[in-house]
Amino acid sequence: MDNCLFCRIVNREIPSRIVYEDDLVLGFYDIQPKSPVHVLLIPKEHIGSFNELTRDHDRLMAHLTAHIPIVAEKLGIKNSGYRVVVNCGRDSGQEVAHLHYHILGGRPMENNFG
Ligand code: AMP
């Protein structure tokens, strides 16, 4: 989508620090990290949020999800542990309407989901 920030990152119209890429997904560092390691993992295809998923996305989402531990290993946080966050819609605070996993690690975290 033309006016989607993450589509523009996929298309290299906006620079990012890429940590993983294949033909279906892209992983890049969050510009405002909430932990020492904070990477966003996204499908290259524009999907606005979890609410837009259909069964047609099953294989893509399996591929995306399977790459969470692969990216975590590349980041050196696979064994120390990490948190995966998905925001969906207004009350979650979702800012960018392109489905993304936050992968957060590099420090101990509390179970505070406020
Ligand atoms: P969310 O609130 O779940 O939609 O998360 C959007 C995330 O995108 C936030 O953590 C932002 O810091 C991050 N973000 C916004 N612009 C950029 C950018 N140009 N490059 C990397 N991350 C970004």
CSV table of N, CA and C and ligand atoms in Angstrom, one decimal:
chain,number,residue,atom,x,y,z
A,1,MET,N,0.8,-1.2,0.0
A,1,MET,CA,0.0,0.0,0.0
A,1,MET,C,0.9,1.2,0.0
A,2,ASP,N,0.5,2.2,-0.8
A,2,ASP,CA,1.3,3.4,-1.1
A,2,ASP,C,1.7,4.2,0.2
A,3,ASN,N,0.6,4.4,1.0
A,3,ASN,CA,0.8,5.2,2.2
A,3,ASN,C,1.1,4.5,3.5
A,4,CYS,N,1.5,3.2,3.4
A,4,CYS,CA,1.8,2.4,4.6
A,4,CYS,C,3.3,2.5,4.9
A,5,LEU,N,3.6,2.9,6.1
A,5,LEU,CA,5.0,3.1,6.5
A,5,LEU,C,5.8,1.8,6.3
A,6,PHE,N,5.2,0.7,6.8
A,6,PHE,CA,6.0,-0.6,6.7
A,6,PHE,C,6.1,-1.1,5.3
A,7,CYS,N,5.1,-0.8,4.4
A,7,CYS,CA,5.2,-1.2,3.0
A,7,CYS,C,6.3,-0.4,2.4
A,8,ARG,N,6.5,0.9,2.8
A,8,ARG,CA,7.5,1.7,2.3
A,8,ARG,C,8.9,1.3,2.8
A,9,ILE,N,9.0,0.7,4.0
A,9,ILE,CA,10.2,0.1,4.4
A,9,ILE,C,10.5,-1.1,3.6
A,10,VAL,N,9.5,-2.0,3.3
A,10,VAL,CA,9.7,-3.2,2.5
A,10,VAL,C,10.3,-2.7,1.1
A,11,ASN,N,9.7,-1.6,0.6
A,11,ASN,CA,10.1,-1.2,-0.8
A,11,ASN,C,11.3,-0.3,-0.8
A,12,ARG,N,12.0,-0.2,0.4
A,12,ARG,CA,13.2,0.6,0.5
A,12,ARG,C,13.0,2.1,0.2
A,13,GLU,N,11.8,2.5,0.4
A,13,GLU,CA,11.5,4.0,0.2
A,13,GLU,C,11.9,4.7,1.5
A,14,ILE,N,11.9,4.0,2.6
A,14,ILE,CA,12.3,4.5,3.9
A,14,ILE,C,13.4,3.5,4.5
A,15,PRO,N,14.5,4.1,5.0
A,15,PRO,CA,15.6,3.2,5.4
A,15,PRO,C,15.2,2.5,6.7
A,16,SER,N,15.8,1.4,6.9
A,16,SER,CA,15.7,0.6,8.2
A,16,SER,C,16.9,-0.2,8.4
A,17,ARG,N,17.1,-0.7,9.6
A,17,ARG,CA,18.2,-1.6,9.9
A,17,ARG,C,17.6,-3.0,9.9
A,18,ILE,N,17.9,-3.7,8.7
A,18,ILE,CA,17.3,-5.0,8.5
A,18,ILE,C,18.1,-6.1,9.2
A,19,VAL,N,17.5,-7.0,9.8
A,19,VAL,CA,18.2,-8.1,10.5
A,19,VAL,C,17.8,-9.4,9.8
A,20,TYR,N,16.7,-9.5,9.1
A,20,TYR,CA,16.4,-10.7,8.4
A,20,TYR,C,15.5,-10.4,7.2
A,21,GLU,N,15.7,-11.0,6.1
A,21,GLU,CA,14.8,-10.9,4.9
A,21,GLU,C,14.7,-12.1,4.1
A,22,ASP,N,13.5,-12.5,3.7
A,22,ASP,CA,13.4,-13.5,2.6
A,22,ASP,C,12.3,-13.0,1.7
A,23,ASP,N,11.8,-13.8,0.8
A,23,ASP,CA,10.8,-13.3,-0.2
A,23,ASP,C,9.4,-13.0,0.5
A,24,LEU,N,9.2,-13.5,1.7
A,24,LEU,CA,7.9,-13.3,2.3
A,24,LEU,C,7.9,-12.3,3.5
A,25,VAL,N,9.0,-12.3,4.2
A,25,VAL,CA,9.0,-11.5,5.5
A,25,VAL,C,10.2,-10.6,5.6
A,26,LEU,N,10.1,-9.6,6.5
A,26,LEU,CA,11.2,-8.7,6.7
A,26,LEU,C,11.3,-8.5,8.2
A,27,GLY,N,12.5,-8.5,8.8
A,27,GLY,CA,12.7,-8.2,10.2
A,27,GLY,C,13.7,-7.0,10.2
A,28,PHE,N,13.3,-6.0,11.0
A,28,PHE,CA,14.1,-4.8,11.2
A,28,PHE,C,14.0,-4.2,12.5
A,29,TYR,N,15.0,-3.4,13.0
A,29,TYR,CA,15.0,-2.9,14.3
A,29,TYR,C,14.0,-1.8,14.4
A,30,ASP,N,13.3,-1.8,15.6
A,30,ASP,CA,12.3,-0.7,15.9
A,30,ASP,C,13.1,0.6,16.1
A,31,ILE,N,12.5,1.7,15.6
A,31,ILE,CA,13.2,3.0,15.7
A,31,ILE,C,13.2,3.5,17.1
A,32,GLN,N,12.2,3.1,17.9
A,32,GLN,CA,12.1,3.6,19.3
A,32,GLN,C,12.1,2.3,20.2
A,33,PRO,N,13.3,1.7,20.4
A,33,PRO,CA,13.3,0.4,21.1
A,33,PRO,C,12.8,0.5,22.5
A,34,LYS,N,12.0,-0.5,22.9
A,34,LYS,CA,11.4,-0.5,24.3
A,34,LYS,C,12.3,-1.5,25.1
A,35,SER,N,13.3,-2.1,24.6
A,35,SER,CA,14.2,-3.0,25.3
A,35,SER,C,15.5,-3.0,24.5
A,36,PRO,N,16.6,-3.5,25.2
A,36,PRO,CA,17.9,-3.5,24.5
A,36,PRO,C,17.9,-4.1,23.1
A,37,VAL,N,17.0,-5.1,22.9
A,37,VAL,CA,16.8,-5.7,21.6
A,37,VAL,C,15.3,-5.5,21.3
A,38,HIS,N,15.0,-4.9,20.2
A,38,HIS,CA,13.6,-4.7,19.8
A,38,HIS,C,13.5,-4.7,18.3
A,39,VAL,N,13.0,-5.8,17.8
A,39,VAL,CA,12.9,-6.0,16.3
A,39,VAL,C,11.4,-6.2,15.9
A,40,LEU,N,11.1,-5.7,14.8
A,40,LEU,CA,9.8,-5.9,14.2
A,40,LEU,C,9.9,-6.9,13.1
A,41,LEU,N,9.0,-7.9,13.1
A,41,LEU,CA,9.0,-8.9,12.1
A,41,LEU,C,7.6,-8.8,11.3
A,42,ILE,N,7.7,-8.6,10.0
A,42,ILE,CA,6.4,-8.3,9.3
A,42,ILE,C,6.3,-9.1,8.0
A,43,PRO,N,5.1,-9.4,7.6
A,43,PRO,CA,4.9,-10.0,6.3
A,43,PRO,C,5.2,-8.9,5.2
A,44,LYS,N,5.8,-9.2,4.1
A,44,LYS,CA,5.9,-8.2,3.1
A,44,LYS,C,4.6,-7.8,2.5
A,45,GLU,N,3.7,-8.7,2.4
A,45,GLU,CA,2.3,-8.4,2.0
A,45,GLU,C,1.6,-7.5,3.0
A,46,HIS,N,0.9,-6.5,2.5
A,46,HIS,CA,0.2,-5.6,3.4
A,46,HIS,C,-1.1,-6.3,4.0
A,47,ILE,N,-1.0,-6.5,5.3
A,47,ILE,CA,-2.2,-7.0,6.0
A,47,ILE,C,-2.3,-6.0,7.2
A,48,GLY,N,-3.4,-5.3,7.3
A,48,GLY,CA,-3.6,-4.2,8.2
A,48,GLY,C,-3.4,-4.6,9.7
A,49,SER,N,-3.9,-5.8,10.1
A,49,SER,CA,-3.8,-6.2,11.5
A,49,SER,C,-4.3,-7.7,11.5
A,50,PHE,N,-4.3,-8.3,12.7
A,50,PHE,CA,-4.8,-9.6,12.8
A,50,PHE,C,-6.3,-9.7,12.4
A,51,ASN,N,-7.0,-8.6,12.5
A,51,ASN,CA,-8.4,-8.6,12.1
A,51,ASN,C,-8.6,-8.8,10.6
A,52,GLU,N,-7.6,-8.6,9.8
A,52,GLU,CA,-7.7,-8.8,8.4
A,52,GLU,C,-7.3,-10.2,7.9
A,53,LEU,N,-6.9,-11.0,8.8
A,53,LEU,CA,-6.4,-12.3,8.4
A,53,LEU,C,-7.5,-13.2,7.9
A,54,THR,N,-7.2,-13.9,6.8
A,54,THR,CA,-8.2,-14.9,6.3
A,54,THR,C,-7.4,-16.2,6.2
A,55,ARG,N,-8.1,-17.3,5.9
A,55,ARG,CA,-7.4,-18.6,5.8
A,55,ARG,C,-6.4,-18.6,4.6
A,56,ASP,N,-6.6,-17.6,3.7
A,56,ASP,CA,-5.6,-17.5,2.6
A,56,ASP,C,-4.2,-17.1,3.1
A,57,HIS,N,-4.2,-16.6,4.4
A,57,HIS,CA,-2.9,-16.2,5.0
A,57,HIS,C,-2.2,-17.3,5.8
A,58,ASP,N,-2.9,-18.4,5.9
A,58,ASP,CA,-2.4,-19.5,6.8
A,58,ASP,C,-0.9,-19.8,6.6
A,59,ARG,N,-0.5,-20.0,5.4
A,59,ARG,CA,0.9,-20.4,5.1
A,59,ARG,C,1.8,-19.3,5.4
A,60,LEU,N,1.4,-18.1,5.0
A,60,LEU,CA,2.3,-16.9,5.2
A,60,LEU,C,2.5,-16.7,6.7
A,61,MET,N,1.4,-16.8,7.5
A,61,MET,CA,1.5,-16.6,8.9
A,61,MET,C,2.3,-17.7,9.6
A,62,ALA,N,2.2,-18.9,9.1
A,62,ALA,CA,3.0,-20.0,9.7
A,62,ALA,C,4.5,-19.7,9.4
A,63,HIS,N,4.8,-19.2,8.2
A,63,HIS,CA,6.1,-18.9,7.8
A,63,HIS,C,6.6,-17.7,8.7
A,64,LEU,N,5.8,-16.7,8.9
A,64,LEU,CA,6.2,-15.5,9.7
A,64,LEU,C,6.5,-16.0,11.1
A,65,THR,N,5.5,-16.8,11.7
A,65,THR,CA,5.7,-17.2,13.1
A,65,THR,C,6.9,-18.1,13.3
A,66,ALA,N,7.1,-19.0,12.3
A,66,ALA,CA,8.3,-19.9,12.4
A,66,ALA,C,9.6,-19.1,12.4
A,67,HIS,N,9.6,-17.9,11.9
A,67,HIS,CA,10.8,-17.1,11.9
A,67,HIS,C,11.1,-16.3,13.1
A,68,ILE,N,10.1,-16.3,14.1
A,68,ILE,CA,10.4,-15.6,15.4
A,68,ILE,C,11.6,-16.2,16.0
A,69,PRO,N,11.7,-17.5,16.3
A,69,PRO,CA,12.9,-18.0,17.0
A,69,PRO,C,14.2,-17.9,16.1
A,70,ILE,N,14.0,-18.0,14.8
A,70,ILE,CA,15.1,-17.9,13.9
A,70,ILE,C,15.7,-16.5,14.0
A,71,VAL,N,14.9,-15.4,14.0
A,71,VAL,CA,15.4,-14.1,14.2
A,71,VAL,C,15.9,-13.9,15.6
A,72,ALA,N,15.2,-14.5,16.6
A,72,ALA,CA,15.7,-14.4,18.0
A,72,ALA,C,17.1,-14.9,18.1
A,73,GLU,N,17.4,-16.0,17.4
A,73,GLU,CA,18.7,-16.6,17.5
A,73,GLU,C,19.7,-15.7,16.8
A,74,LYS,N,19.4,-15.1,15.7
A,74,LYS,CA,20.3,-14.1,15.1
A,74,LYS,C,20.6,-13.0,16.0
A,75,LEU,N,19.6,-12.6,16.8
A,75,LEU,CA,19.8,-11.4,17.7
A,75,LEU,C,20.5,-11.8,19.0
A,76,GLY,N,20.7,-13.1,19.2
A,76,GLY,CA,21.4,-13.5,20.4
A,76,GLY,C,20.6,-13.6,21.6
A,77,ILE,N,19.2,-13.6,21.5
A,77,ILE,CA,18.3,-13.6,22.6
A,77,ILE,C,17.5,-14.9,22.7
A,78,LYS,N,17.8,-15.9,21.9
A,78,LYS,CA,17.0,-17.1,21.8
A,78,LYS,C,17.0,-17.8,23.2
A,79,ASN,N,18.2,-17.9,23.7
A,79,ASN,CA,18.3,-18.7,25.0
A,79,ASN,C,18.0,-17.9,26.2
A,80,SER,N,18.3,-16.6,26.2
A,80,SER,CA,18.0,-15.8,27.3
A,80,SER,C,16.5,-15.5,27.5
A,81,GLY,N,15.8,-15.5,26.3
A,81,GLY,CA,14.4,-15.4,26.3
A,81,GLY,C,14.0,-14.0,25.7
A,82,TYR,N,12.7,-14.0,25.3
A,82,TYR,CA,12.2,-12.8,24.6
A,82,TYR,C,10.7,-12.8,24.7
A,83,ARG,N,10.1,-11.6,24.5
A,83,ARG,CA,8.7,-11.5,24.5
A,83,ARG,C,8.2,-11.1,23.0
A,84,VAL,N,7.1,-11.7,22.6
A,84,VAL,CA,6.5,-11.4,21.3
A,84,VAL,C,5.2,-10.7,21.6
A,85,VAL,N,5.0,-9.5,21.0
A,85,VAL,CA,3.8,-8.7,21.2
A,85,VAL,C,3.2,-8.4,19.8
A,86,VAL,N,1.9,-8.5,19.8
A,86,VAL,CA,1.1,-8.1,18.6
A,86,VAL,C,0.1,-7.1,19.1
A,87,ASN,N,0.1,-5.9,18.6
A,87,ASN,CA,-1.0,-5.0,18.9
A,87,ASN,C,-2.0,-5.0,17.8
A,88,CYS,N,-3.3,-5.0,18.2
A,88,CYS,CA,-4.4,-5.1,17.2
A,88,CYS,C,-5.5,-4.1,17.5
A,89,GLY,N,-5.5,-3.0,16.8
A,89,GLY,CA,-6.7,-2.1,17.0
A,89,GLY,C,-6.4,-1.0,18.0
A,90,ARG,N,-7.4,-0.2,18.2
A,90,ARG,CA,-7.3,1.1,19.0
A,90,ARG,C,-6.9,0.8,20.4
A,91,ASP,N,-7.6,0.0,21.1
A,91,ASP,CA,-7.3,-0.2,22.5
A,91,ASP,C,-5.9,-0.8,22.8
A,92,SER,N,-5.4,-1.5,21.8
A,92,SER,CA,-4.0,-2.1,22.0
A,92,SER,C,-2.9,-1.0,21.9
A,93,GLY,N,-3.3,0.1,21.2
A,93,GLY,CA,-2.3,1.1,20.9
A,93,GLY,C,-1.6,0.9,19.6
A,94,GLN,N,-2.1,0.1,18.8
A,94,GLN,CA,-1.5,-0.2,17.5
A,94,GLN,C,-1.4,1.2,16.7
A,95,GLU,N,-0.1,1.5,16.3
A,95,GLU,CA,0.2,2.7,15.6
A,95,GLU,C,0.3,2.6,14.1
A,96,VAL,N,0.9,1.4,13.7
A,96,VAL,CA,1.1,1.2,12.3
A,96,VAL,C,0.2,0.1,11.8
A,97,ALA,N,-0.6,0.4,10.8
A,97,ALA,CA,-1.6,-0.5,10.4
A,97,ALA,C,-1.1,-1.4,9.3
A,98,HIS,N,0.0,-2.2,9.7
A,98,HIS,CA,0.6,-3.2,8.9
A,98,HIS,C,1.0,-4.3,9.9
A,99,LEU,N,0.4,-5.5,9.9
A,99,LEU,CA,0.6,-6.5,10.9
A,99,LEU,C,2.1,-6.7,11.2
A,100,HIS,N,2.4,-6.7,12.5
A,100,HIS,CA,3.8,-6.9,12.9
A,100,HIS,C,3.9,-7.6,14.2
A,101,TYR,N,4.9,-8.4,14.3
A,101,TYR,CA,5.3,-9.0,15.6
A,101,TYR,C,6.4,-8.1,16.2
A,102,HIS,N,6.3,-7.7,17.4
A,102,HIS,CA,7.4,-7.1,18.2
A,102,HIS,C,8.2,-8.2,18.8
A,103,ILE,N,9.5,-8.3,18.6
A,103,ILE,CA,10.3,-9.2,19.3
A,103,ILE,C,11.2,-8.4,20.3
A,104,LEU,N,11.0,-8.6,21.6
A,104,LEU,CA,11.7,-7.8,22.6
A,104,LEU,C,12.5,-8.7,23.5
A,105,GLY,N,13.7,-8.3,23.7
A,105,GLY,CA,14.6,-9.1,24.6
A,105,GLY,C,15.8,-8.2,25.1
A,106,GLY,N,16.7,-8.9,25.7
A,106,GLY,CA,17.9,-8.3,26.2
A,106,GLY,C,17.9,-7.8,27.6
A,107,ARG,N,16.7,-8.0,28.3
A,107,ARG,CA,16.6,-7.6,29.7
A,107,ARG,C,15.4,-8.4,30.3
A,108,PRO,N,15.5,-8.6,31.6
A,108,PRO,CA,14.3,-9.3,32.3
A,108,PRO,C,13.1,-8.4,32.2
A,109,MET,N,11.9,-9.0,32.0
A,109,MET,CA,10.7,-8.2,31.9
A,109,MET,C,9.7,-8.7,33.0
A,110,GLU,N,8.8,-7.8,33.4
A,110,GLU,CA,7.8,-8.1,34.3
A,110,GLU,C,6.5,-8.5,33.5
A,111,ASN,N,5.7,-9.3,34.2
A,111,ASN,CA,4.4,-9.7,33.5
A,111,ASN,C,3.4,-8.6,33.8
A,112,ASN,N,3.7,-7.4,33.2
A,112,ASN,CA,2.8,-6.3,33.4
A,112,ASN,C,2.2,-6.0,32.0
A,113,PHE,N,1.0,-6.3,31.7
A,113,PHE,CA,0.5,-6.1,30.4
A,113,PHE,C,-0.4,-4.8,30.3
A,114,GLY,N,-0.1,-3.9,31.2
A,114,GLY,CA,-0.9,-2.7,31.2
A,114,GLY,C,-0.7,-1.9,29.9
B,1,AMP,P1,2.5,-0.6,17.1
B,1,AMP,O1,2.2,0.4,18.1
B,1,AMP,O2,2.4,-2.1,17.5
B,1,AMP,O3,1.8,-0.3,15.8
B,1,AMP,O4,4.1,-0.5,16.8
B,1,AMP,C1,4.6,0.3,15.8
B,1,AMP,C2,6.1,0.3,16.0
B,1,AMP,O5,6.7,0.8,14.9
B,1,AMP,C3,6.5,1.2,17.2
B,1,AMP,O6,7.2,0.5,18.2
B,1,AMP,C4,7.4,2.3,16.5
B,1,AMP,O7,8.5,2.6,17.3
B,1,AMP,C5,7.9,1.5,15.3
B,1,AMP,N1,8.3,2.4,14.2
B,1,AMP,C6,7.6,3.5,13.7
B,1,AMP,N2,8.3,4.0,12.6
B,1,AMP,C7,9.4,3.2,12.4
B,1,AMP,C8,10.4,3.2,11.5
B,1,AMP,N3,10.5,4.1,10.5
B,1,AMP,N4,11.4,2.2,11.5
B,1,AMP,C9,11.3,1.3,12.5
B,1,AMP,N5,10.3,1.2,13.4
B,1,AMP,C10,9.4,2.2,13.4
